[in-house]
CSV table of C-alpha atoms and ligand atoms in Angstrom, one decimal:
chain,number,residue,atom,x,y,z
C,625,UNK,CA,-70.6,15.3,-68.4
C,626,UNK,CA,-73.8,17.8,-69.6
C,627,UNK,CA,-72.4,21.2,-69.0
C,628,UNK,CA,-75.0,23.7,-68.5
C,629,UNK,CA,-74.9,26.6,-71.6
C,630,UNK,CA,-75.2,29.5,-69.0
C,631,UNK,CA,-72.8,28.7,-66.7
C,632,UNK,CA,-71.6,31.8,-64.4
C,633,UNK,CA,-67.9,32.2,-64.1
C,634,UNK,CA,-67.7,36.0,-63.4
C,635,UNK,CA,-65.1,37.3,-65.5
C,636,UNK,CA,-64.4,34.0,-66.9
C,637,UNK,CA,-64.5,33.7,-71.2
C,638,UNK,CA,-63.0,30.2,-72.1
C,639,UNK,CA,-60.2,28.3,-71.9
C,640,UNK,CA,-57.1,28.6,-73.2
C,641,UNK,CA,-54.1,26.0,-73.8
C,642,UNK,CA,-50.8,26.7,-72.3
C,643,UNK,CA,-48.9,25.0,-75.1
C,644,UNK,CA,-50.7,26.0,-78.1
C,645,UNK,CA,-52.9,28.2,-77.3
C,646,UNK,CA,-55.8,26.6,-78.6
C,647,UNK,CA,-58.8,27.9,-76.6
C,648,UNK,CA,-62.5,26.1,-75.7
C,649,UNK,CA,-65.6,27.5,-73.6
C,650,UNK,CA,-65.6,26.8,-70.4
C,651,UNK,CA,-66.0,23.6,-69.0
C,652,UNK,CA,-65.1,20.5,-66.4
C,653,UNK,CA,-61.9,20.2,-69.2
C,654,UNK,CA,-57.9,20.3,-68.1
C,655,UNK,CA,-56.2,19.3,-71.0
C,656,UNK,CA,-55.9,20.7,-74.4
C,657,UNK,CA,-58.3,19.1,-77.4
C,658,UNK,CA,-55.1,19.4,-79.4
C,659,UNK,CA,-51.8,18.5,-77.6
C,660,UNK,CA,-52.8,17.8,-74.4
C,661,UNK,CA,-51.3,20.7,-73.1
C,662,UNK,CA,-52.6,22.1,-70.1
C,663,UNK,CA,-55.9,24.9,-70.0
C,664,UNK,CA,-55.6,28.6,-68.8
C,665,UNK,CA,-58.5,30.0,-67.8
C,666,UNK,CA,-59.1,33.3,-70.3
C,667,UNK,CA,-60.7,36.2,-68.5
C,668,UNK,CA,-62.5,39.3,-69.8
C,669,UNK,CA,-62.5,41.9,-66.4
C,670,UNK,CA,-64.6,43.8,-66.1
C,671,UNK,CA,-64.1,47.3,-63.8
C,672,UNK,CA,-62.1,46.3,-61.1
C,673,UNK,CA,-60.6,49.4,-59.2
C,674,UNK,CA,-58.9,49.9,-55.7
C,675,UNK,CA,-61.8,51.3,-54.0
C,676,UNK,CA,-64.2,47.9,-55.1
C,677,UNK,CA,-62.2,45.4,-54.0
C,678,UNK,CA,-61.3,47.2,-50.6
C,679,UNK,CA,-64.9,47.7,-50.3
C,680,UNK,CA,-65.6,43.6,-50.6
C,681,UNK,CA,-65.7,41.1,-48.1
C,682,UNK,CA,-62.2,40.5,-46.1
C,683,UNK,CA,-61.7,37.6,-47.7
C,684,UNK,CA,-60.3,36.0,-50.9
C,685,UNK,CA,-63.8,37.2,-52.8
C,686,UNK,CA,-63.1,40.9,-52.5
C,687,UNK,CA,-60.7,39.6,-55.6
C,688,UNK,CA,-64.2,37.6,-57.3
C,689,UNK,CA,-64.2,39.9,-60.1
C,690,UNK,CA,-61.0,38.5,-61.1
C,691,UNK,CA,-61.0,34.7,-60.4
C,692,UNK,CA,-63.6,32.0,-62.3
C,693,UNK,CA,-66.3,32.3,-60.0
C,694,UNK,CA,-70.0,33.0,-59.9
C,695,UNK,CA,-71.1,36.8,-59.1
C,696,UNK,CA,-72.9,36.0,-55.7
C,697,UNK,CA,-69.8,33.7,-55.1
C,698,UNK,CA,-70.2,35.1,-51.4
C,699,UNK,CA,-73.3,33.9,-50.9
C,700,UNK,CA,-72.9,30.3,-51.2
C,701,UNK,CA,-71.0,28.4,-48.0
C,702,UNK,CA,-67.6,27.9,-48.2
C,703,UNK,CA,-64.4,28.7,-46.0
C,704,UNK,CA,-63.9,32.0,-46.6
C,705,UNK,CA,-59.8,32.1,-46.5
C,706,UNK,CA,-57.7,35.2,-47.0
C,707,UNK,CA,-56.7,38.5,-46.2
C,708,UNK,CA,-54.1,36.7,-44.1
C,709,UNK,CA,-51.7,38.7,-41.9
C,710,UNK,CA,-48.5,40.2,-43.7
C,711,UNK,CA,-46.1,40.5,-41.0
C,712,UNK,CA,-43.2,43.3,-41.2
C,713,UNK,CA,-40.2,41.1,-40.4
C,714,UNK,CA,-37.5,43.7,-38.7
C,715,UNK,CA,-35.8,41.0,-36.3
C,716,UNK,CA,-35.4,38.9,-39.0
C,717,UNK,CA,-34.4,40.9,-41.9
C,718,UNK,CA,-31.8,41.8,-39.4
C,719,UNK,CA,-30.7,38.5,-38.4
C,720,UNK,CA,-30.0,37.9,-42.0
C,721,UNK,CA,-28.6,40.7,-43.3
C,722,UNK,CA,-31.8,42.3,-45.0
C,723,UNK,CA,-33.4,45.9,-45.2
C,724,UNK,CA,-37.2,45.5,-45.5
C,725,UNK,CA,-38.4,42.0,-45.2
C,726,UNK,CA,-42.5,40.6,-44.9
C,727,UNK,CA,-43.6,37.3,-43.9
C,728,UNK,CA,-47.2,36.7,-45.7
C,729,UNK,CA,-48.3,34.4,-43.1
C,730,UNK,CA,-50.9,31.9,-44.6
C,731,UNK,CA,-51.1,29.8,-41.6
C,732,UNK,CA,-54.0,31.8,-40.7
C,733,UNK,CA,-56.6,30.2,-42.9
C,734,UNK,CA,-59.4,28.0,-42.2
C,735,UNK,CA,-57.2,24.7,-42.1
C,736,UNK,CA,-53.8,26.3,-41.7
C,737,UNK,CA,-52.8,26.5,-45.4
C,738,UNK,CA,-52.9,28.4,-48.5
C,739,UNK,CA,-54.6,25.2,-49.4
C,740,UNK,CA,-57.8,27.1,-48.5
C,741,UNK,CA,-57.5,29.2,-51.3
C,742,UNK,CA,-56.8,27.1,-54.1
C,743,UNK,CA,-60.2,24.9,-52.6
C,744,UNK,CA,-62.6,27.8,-51.9
C,745,UNK,CA,-62.0,28.7,-56.0
C,746,UNK,CA,-62.4,25.1,-57.2
C,747,UNK,CA,-65.5,24.2,-54.7
C,748,UNK,CA,-67.1,27.8,-56.0
C,749,UNK,CA,-66.8,26.3,-59.6
C,750,UNK,CA,-67.2,23.0,-59.4
C,751,UNK,CA,-70.9,23.8,-58.1
C,752,UNK,CA,-71.4,25.7,-61.0
C,753,UNK,CA,-69.8,23.3,-63.2
C,754,UNK,CA,-72.2,20.4,-61.7
C,755,UNK,CA,-69.4,18.1,-60.1
C,756,UNK,CA,-71.6,16.3,-56.8
C,757,UNK,CA,-68.2,15.6,-55.0
C,758,UNK,CA,-65.1,17.5,-53.9
C,759,UNK,CA,-61.8,15.2,-54.6
C,760,UNK,CA,-58.0,15.2,-54.5
C,761,UNK,CA,-54.7,13.2,-54.2
C,762,UNK,CA,-52.8,15.4,-51.6
C,763,UNK,CA,-49.6,15.9,-49.6
C,764,UNK,CA,-51.8,16.6,-46.9
C,765,UNK,CA,-52.6,20.4,-46.7
C,766,UNK,CA,-54.8,19.6,-49.4
C,767,UNK,CA,-56.7,17.2,-48.0
C,768,UNK,CA,-57.3,19.1,-44.8
C,769,UNK,CA,-58.5,22.0,-47.0
C,770,UNK,CA,-60.9,19.9,-49.5
C,771,UNK,CA,-62.3,18.3,-46.6
C,772,UNK,CA,-63.1,21.4,-44.4
C,773,UNK,CA,-64.6,23.0,-47.4
C,774,UNK,CA,-66.7,19.9,-48.7
C,775,UNK,CA,-67.8,19.8,-44.8
C,776,UNK,CA,-69.4,23.4,-44.5
C,777,UNK,CA,-70.5,23.1,-48.0
C,778,UNK,CA,-72.4,19.9,-47.2
C,779,UNK,CA,-71.1,18.2,-50.0
C,780,UNK,CA,-69.3,14.2,-49.8
C,781,UNK,CA,-65.5,14.5,-50.3
C,782,UNK,CA,-63.1,12.0,-51.1
C,783,UNK,CA,-59.6,12.2,-50.5
C,784,UNK,CA,-56.3,10.3,-51.4
C,785,UNK,CA,-53.2,11.0,-49.3
C,786,UNK,CA,-49.7,8.9,-49.1
C,787,UNK,CA,-49.7,6.8,-46.1
C,788,UNK,CA,-46.9,7.8,-44.6
C,789,UNK,CA,-48.2,11.4,-44.0
C,790,UNK,CA,-47.5,13.2,-40.9
C,791,UNK,CA,-50.1,11.8,-38.3
C,792,UNK,CA,-51.2,15.4,-37.7
C,793,UNK,CA,-52.3,15.7,-40.9
C,794,UNK,CA,-54.2,12.9,-41.2
C,795,UNK,CA,-56.0,13.6,-37.7
C,796,UNK,CA,-56.5,17.2,-39.5
C,797,UNK,CA,-58.3,15.8,-42.3
C,798,UNK,CA,-60.4,13.1,-40.8
C,799,UNK,CA,-61.7,15.1,-38.2
C,800,UNK,CA,-64.2,16.5,-40.7
C,801,UNK,CA,-65.7,13.3,-41.8
C,802,UNK,CA,-65.8,12.6,-45.6
C,803,UNK,CA,-64.4,9.3,-47.7
C,804,UNK,CA,-60.6,9.9,-46.4
C,805,UNK,CA,-58.3,7.1,-48.1
C,806,UNK,CA,-54.3,6.4,-47.2
C,807,UNK,CA,-52.5,4.6,-50.4
C,808,UNK,CA,-49.2,2.7,-50.0
C,809,UNK,CA,-47.4,5.2,-52.4
C,810,UNK,CA,-45.8,8.2,-52.8
C,811,UNK,CA,-47.7,11.9,-54.1
C,812,UNK,CA,-46.8,10.6,-57.5
C,813,UNK,CA,-48.7,7.4,-57.2
C,814,UNK,CA,-51.7,9.1,-55.4
C,815,UNK,CA,-51.9,11.6,-58.1
C,816,UNK,CA,-51.7,9.1,-61.1
C,817,UNK,CA,-54.6,6.7,-59.7
C,818,UNK,CA,-56.4,10.3,-58.7
C,819,UNK,CA,-56.5,10.5,-62.5
C,820,UNK,CA,-57.8,7.2,-63.4
C,821,UNK,CA,-60.6,7.7,-60.7
C,822,UNK,CA,-61.3,11.1,-62.2
C,823,UNK,CA,-61.8,9.2,-65.9
C,824,UNK,CA,-64.0,6.5,-64.0
C,825,UNK,CA,-66.2,9.1,-61.8
C,826,UNK,CA,-67.9,11.6,-63.5
C,827,UNK,CA,-69.5,14.0,-60.7
C,828,UNK,CA,-65.9,13.8,-58.9
C,829,UNK,CA,-64.1,17.2,-58.6
C,830,UNK,CA,-60.6,16.2,-58.5
C,831,UNK,CA,-60.0,19.9,-57.4
C,832,UNK,CA,-56.0,19.4,-58.8
C,833,UNK,CA,-56.6,17.4,-61.6
C,834,UNK,CA,-59.8,18.0,-63.5
C,835,UNK,CA,-60.6,21.4,-62.1
C,836,UNK,CA,-57.3,22.4,-62.0
C,837,UNK,CA,-57.2,25.2,-64.3
C,838,UNK,CA,-60.2,26.8,-61.8
C,839,UNK,CA,-58.4,25.3,-58.8
C,840,UNK,CA,-54.9,26.8,-59.8
C,841,UNK,CA,-56.5,30.4,-59.8
C,842,UNK,CA,-56.9,30.8,-56.3
C,843,UNK,CA,-53.4,30.8,-55.6
C,844,UNK,CA,-53.1,34.2,-57.6
C,845,UNK,CA,-55.4,35.7,-53.9
C,846,UNK,CA,-52.1,35.4,-52.7
C,847,UNK,CA,-50.4,37.9,-55.0
C,848,UNK,CA,-53.5,40.0,-54.9
C,849,UNK,CA,-53.2,40.6,-51.0
C,850,UNK,CA,-49.2,41.0,-51.1
C,851,UNK,CA,-50.0,44.1,-53.4
C,852,UNK,CA,-53.2,45.4,-51.5
C,853,UNK,CA,-50.9,45.4,-48.2
C,854,UNK,CA,-47.8,47.0,-49.5
C,855,UNK,CA,-50.6,49.5,-50.4
C,856,UNK,CA,-51.1,49.0,-53.8
C,857,UNK,CA,-47.6,48.3,-54.9
C,858,UNK,CA,-45.5,45.1,-55.8
C,859,UNK,CA,-42.5,44.0,-53.5
C,860,UNK,CA,-38.9,43.9,-55.5
C,861,UNK,CA,-38.4,40.2,-54.5
C,862,UNK,CA,-40.6,37.2,-53.2
C,863,UNK,CA,-40.2,34.1,-52.1
C,864,UNK,CA,-42.1,31.0,-53.0
C,865,UNK,CA,-42.4,27.4,-51.9
C,866,UNK,CA,-42.3,25.1,-55.0
C,867,UNK,CA,-44.2,21.8,-55.0
C,868,UNK,CA,-46.0,20.8,-57.8
C,869,UNK,CA,-45.3,24.9,-58.7
C,870,UNK,CA,-47.9,26.5,-59.0
C,871,UNK,CA,-48.5,28.9,-56.4
C,872,UNK,CA,-45.5,30.1,-58.4
C,873,UNK,CA,-46.8,30.9,-61.4
C,874,UNK,CA,-50.2,32.4,-60.1
C,875,UNK,CA,-48.3,35.0,-57.9
C,876,UNK,CA,-46.6,35.9,-61.0
C,877,UNK,CA,-49.8,36.1,-62.5
C,878,UNK,CA,-51.4,38.4,-60.3
C,879,UNK,CA,-48.6,40.6,-60.5
C,880,UNK,CA,-48.9,41.0,-64.4
C,881,UNK,CA,-52.6,41.5,-64.0
C,882,UNK,CA,-52.7,43.8,-61.0
C,883,UNK,CA,-50.0,45.6,-63.5
C,884,UNK,CA,-52.2,45.7,-67.3
C,885,UNK,CA,-55.2,46.7,-64.9
C,886,UNK,CA,-53.6,49.5,-63.6
C,887,UNK,CA,-54.1,48.7,-59.7
C,888,UNK,CA,-50.1,49.1,-58.9
C,889,UNK,CA,-47.5,51.1,-60.8
C,890,UNK,CA,-45.5,48.4,-63.6
C,891,UNK,CA,-42.1,48.1,-61.7
C,892,UNK,CA,-39.5,45.2,-62.0
C,893,UNK,CA,-39.7,42.3,-59.5
C,894,UNK,CA,-38.2,39.4,-58.9
C,895,UNK,CA,-39.6,35.7,-58.3
C,896,UNK,CA,-37.7,32.9,-56.0
C,897,UNK,CA,-38.1,29.3,-56.1
C,898,UNK,CA,-37.5,27.7,-52.8
C,899,UNK,CA,-37.0,23.4,-52.4
C,900,UNK,CA,-35.9,20.8,-50.2
C,901,UNK,CA,-32.5,19.6,-51.7
C,902,UNK,CA,-34.1,16.0,-51.5
C,903,UNK,CA,-37.3,16.7,-53.4
C,904,UNK,CA,-35.5,19.8,-56.3
C,905,UNK,CA,-36.5,19.0,-59.7
C,906,UNK,CA,-37.3,22.4,-60.6
C,907,UNK,CA,-33.9,24.2,-58.7
C,908,UNK,CA,-32.1,21.3,-60.7
C,909,UNK,CA,-33.2,22.1,-63.9
C,910,UNK,CA,-32.7,25.6,-63.1
C,911,UNK,CA,-29.7,25.3,-62.0
C,912,UNK,CA,-28.4,23.2,-65.4
C,913,UNK,CA,-30.0,25.4,-67.6
C,914,UNK,CA,-32.6,23.1,-68.5
C,915,UNK,CA,-36.3,23.9,-69.7
C,916,UNK,CA,-37.5,20.7,-69.1
C,917,UNK,CA,-37.7,18.6,-64.9
C,918,UNK,CA,-36.6,15.4,-64.8
C,919,UNK,CA,-38.7,13.6,-62.0
C,920,UNK,CA,-37.5,12.4,-59.1
C,921,UNK,CA,-38.1,10.2,-56.4
C,922,UNK,CA,-38.7,12.6,-52.9
C,923,UNK,CA,-37.1,12.5,-50.1
C,924,UNK,CA,-37.4,15.0,-47.4
C,925,UNK,CA,-39.0,15.9,-44.0
C,926,UNK,CA,-41.2,18.6,-46.2
C,927,UNK,CA,-43.9,16.6,-47.1
C,928,UNK,CA,-46.6,19.0,-48.0
C,929,UNK,CA,-43.4,20.0,-50.9
C,930,UNK,CA,-42.5,16.9,-52.1
C,931,UNK,CA,-43.8,16.3,-55.5
C,932,UNK,CA,-41.3,14.7,-57.9
C,933,UNK,CA,-42.7,15.0,-60.7
C,934,UNK,CA,-44.3,18.8,-60.9
C,935,UNK,CA,-47.4,19.5,-63.6
C,936,UNK,CA,-45.7,23.2,-63.7
C,937,UNK,CA,-42.5,23.0,-63.0
C,938,UNK,CA,-41.3,24.5,-66.3
C,939,UNK,CA,-43.5,27.6,-66.1
C,940,UNK,CA,-41.8,28.2,-63.0
C,941,UNK,CA,-38.2,28.0,-64.7
C,942,UNK,CA,-40.3,30.2,-67.5
C,943,UNK,CA,-41.3,32.8,-64.8
C,944,UNK,CA,-38.0,32.9,-62.5
C,945,UNK,CA,-35.3,33.2,-65.9
C,946,UNK,CA,-38.0,36.2,-66.6
C,947,UNK,CA,-38.1,38.3,-63.8
C,948,UNK,CA,-34.1,37.3,-63.0
C,949,UNK,CA,-35.2,35.3,-60.0
C,950,UNK,CA,-34.1,31.7,-58.9
C,951,UNK,CA,-34.5,28.0,-57.8
C,952,UNK,CA,-33.1,27.5,-54.3
C,953,UNK,CA,-32.8,24.1,-52.6
C,954,UNK,CA,-32.3,23.6,-48.8
C,955,UNK,CA,-31.3,20.2,-46.5
C,956,UNK,CA,-33.6,19.3,-44.0
C,957,UNK,CA,-31.7,20.2,-41.5
C,958,UNK,CA,-31.7,24.1,-42.8
C,959,UNK,CA,-35.6,23.8,-42.6
C,960,UNK,CA,-35.3,22.7,-39.6
C,961,UNK,CA,-33.5,25.2,-38.5
C,962,UNK,CA,-35.1,27.6,-41.1
C,963,UNK,CA,-38.2,27.6,-38.6
C,964,UNK,CA,-36.6,28.1,-35.6
C,965,UNK,CA,-35.2,31.3,-36.8
C,966,UNK,CA,-38.9,32.3,-38.2
C,967,UNK,CA,-40.5,31.5,-34.8
C,968,UNK,CA,-37.4,32.7,-32.5
C,969,UNK,CA,-37.0,36.2,-34.0
C,970,UNK,CA,-41.0,36.9,-35.6
C,971,UNK,CA,-43.3,35.0,-33.5
C,972,UNK,CA,-44.5,32.7,-36.3
C,973,UNK,CA,-44.6,28.8,-36.2
C,974,UNK,CA,-44.2,27.9,-39.6
C,975,UNK,CA,-44.8,24.1,-41.1
C,976,UNK,CA,-41.6,22.3,-43.1
C,977,UNK,CA,-42.4,24.4,-46.2
C,978,UNK,CA,-42.1,27.6,-44.5
C,979,UNK,CA,-38.4,26.3,-43.4
C,980,UNK,CA,-37.4,25.7,-46.8
C,981,UNK,CA,-38.5,29.2,-47.8
C,982,UNK,CA,-36.5,30.8,-44.7
C,983,UNK,CA,-34.1,28.8,-45.4
C,984,UNK,CA,-33.6,29.2,-49.4
C,985,UNK,CA,-34.1,33.1,-47.8
C,986,UNK,CA,-30.9,32.7,-45.8
C,987,UNK,CA,-28.8,31.0,-48.3
C,988,UNK,CA,-30.3,33.2,-51.2
C,989,UNK,CA,-29.0,36.2,-49.3
C,990,UNK,CA,-25.6,34.6,-48.5
C,991,UNK,CA,-24.7,33.7,-52.1
C,992,UNK,CA,-25.6,37.4,-53.6
C,993,UNK,CA,-28.3,36.3,-55.5
C,994,UNK,CA,-31.2,38.2,-53.5
C,995,UNK,CA,-30.3,42.4,-53.0
C,996,UNK,CA,-30.6,42.6,-49.1
C,997,UNK,CA,-31.5,46.5,-49.9
C,998,UNK,CA,-34.5,45.1,-51.7
C,999,UNK,CA,-37.9,45.1,-50.3
C,1000,UNK,CA,-38.4,41.0,-50.3
C,1001,UNK,CA,-41.5,39.3,-49.4
C,1002,UNK,CA,-41.4,35.3,-48.1
C,1003,UNK,CA,-44.7,33.1,-48.0
C,1004,UNK,CA,-45.3,30.8,-45.1
C,1005,UNK,CA,-47.8,28.6,-46.5
C,1006,UNK,CA,-48.6,26.7,-43.5
C,1007,UNK,CA,-49.0,26.0,-40.1
C,1008,UNK,CA,-46.1,24.2,-37.5
C,1009,UNK,CA,-49.0,22.3,-35.4
C,1010,UNK,CA,-49.3,20.8,-38.5
C,1011,UNK,CA,-45.5,19.4,-38.9
C,1012,UNK,CA,-43.9,18.7,-35.1
C,1013,UNK,CA,-42.3,15.6,-35.9
C,1014,UNK,CA,-39.7,18.0,-37.6
C,1015,UNK,CA,-38.6,20.4,-34.6
C,1016,UNK,CA,-39.2,17.8,-32.2
C,1017,UNK,CA,-35.9,16.3,-31.9
C,1018,UNK,CA,-34.2,20.0,-31.6
C,1019,UNK,CA,-36.8,21.9,-29.2
C,1020,UNK,CA,-37.3,20.8,-25.5
C,1021,UNK,CA,-38.4,23.4,-22.6
C,1022,UNK,CA,-34.9,25.2,-20.7
C,1023,UNK,CA,-35.6,23.5,-17.5
C,1024,UNK,CA,-38.0,21.2,-15.3
C,1025,UNK,CA,-37.9,22.4,-11.6
C,1026,UNK,CA,-39.7,21.5,-8.6
C,1027,UNK,CA,-42.4,24.0,-7.3
C,1028,UNK,CA,-40.2,25.8,-5.2
C,1029,UNK,CA,-38.1,29.5,-5.1
C,1030,UNK,CA,-34.7,27.6,-3.8
C,1031,UNK,CA,-35.1,25.7,-7.2
C,1032,UNK,CA,-35.7,28.3,-9.7
C,1033,UNK,CA,-32.9,30.4,-7.3
C,1034,UNK,CA,-30.6,26.8,-8.2
C,1035,UNK,CA,-31.2,26.5,-11.4
C,1036,UNK,CA,-29.5,29.7,-12.8
C,1037,UNK,CA,-32.8,31.2,-14.7
C,1038,UNK,CA,-33.0,34.5,-13.4
S,366,PLP,C1,-49.0,22.9,-51.5
S,366,PLP,C2,-48.4,23.6,-50.9
S,366,PLP,C3,-47.1,24.4,-51.2
S,366,PLP,C4,-47.1,24.6,-52.8
S,366,PLP,O1,-47.9,24.6,-53.4
S,366,PLP,P1,-48.0,24.1,-55.4
S,366,PLP,O2,-48.2,23.0,-55.7
S,366,PLP,O3,-46.0,24.6,-55.8
S,366,PLP,O4,-48.6,25.4,-55.7
S,366,PLP,C5,-46.8,25.3,-50.5
S,366,PLP,N1,-46.9,25.2,-48.8
S,366,PLP,C6,-46.9,24.5,-48.8
S,366,PLP,C7,-47.6,24.5,-47.5
S,366,PLP,C8,-48.3,23.5,-49.4
S,366,PLP,O5,-49.2,22.8,-48.6
S,367,ZN,ZN1,-52.8,22.8,-77.1
């Protein structure tokens, strides 16, 4: 594909290999020419100030000066995700024996998961790079976000998901139109197929494959928002769900950038990763002290996190070890209990990934890995309405009664 020389991706200046440091010009590339390592965006940040950000749009584009997107990005149709609420979670904190806890509730995004952030950035970059179709392999939430963003942008989408996906996520993708393919295989099969298709379809931007360096930067906005919403400071501890591991590494990158730019005070913070035991290759590598992540075959109700061969797994291990955190995993039963605990204590209904994170928070607190006195943030990355099957067997109305006062009294509900 011919790249226009005048590509405007804001403060982004080049692509750099995470493994060997080799640098190349911005373009539709994702693997290093020298060593096939993953590419990462390099920046030259101009004047970025708290006041400038605060005066920006009430969505992720307030941070456009820190993202690989055109300066005028807010003027093109996109889904405008971000600035989701940071909920002070005193009752959940009390239930777990923590002092100060916040839930970053990313179910408030346009398609109800954090994926709208990464897709919005991928769409903006993909347009600038000349792609015509927005595509992805997905475990569900990404399919929602890509189909919606493409619809909003007036371009074609092509999304590929495992055929055993939750019915809710199938419907909430199909409704946006576009090309929507279910594939008889698990996510890792779908991902491999997408890479093969990307090799043939030159004007298809597979957001998490061939424009992955741009896509991944969208997760930084979670880190920026948490710091801004805490009054421009960093938490002491943060617990983040891990699928490919991209979100976790980019929240850390955001915190590092804020420190370097002087937007927050430099201080130590610890990053913790959360996985479901039925797909916990990063937690296993962490516990065994390994640098490489051995792929697994996923078997968990937390389908949005069911990536058996996580692209950013080794980088998650780097971040967690550098900051003094950990990666922990929890059973599907604990995931369901985590969903219910968050709903019961804070009125927030998270999806299975949120259940993984809450249950991991609990486990890390019980084992003493987390400091109960330190300020902690957890991410609720998706909406419980998309994974109703997880709670359907275990929640129900309190009673069913006739429409009479006698029936109410007899049921012992007062
Ligand atoms: C995709 C996803 C994640 C994590 O994504 P990474 O691949 O680790 O960046 C977390 N929660 C939900 C709900 C997701 O859909
Ligand atoms: Zn390289």
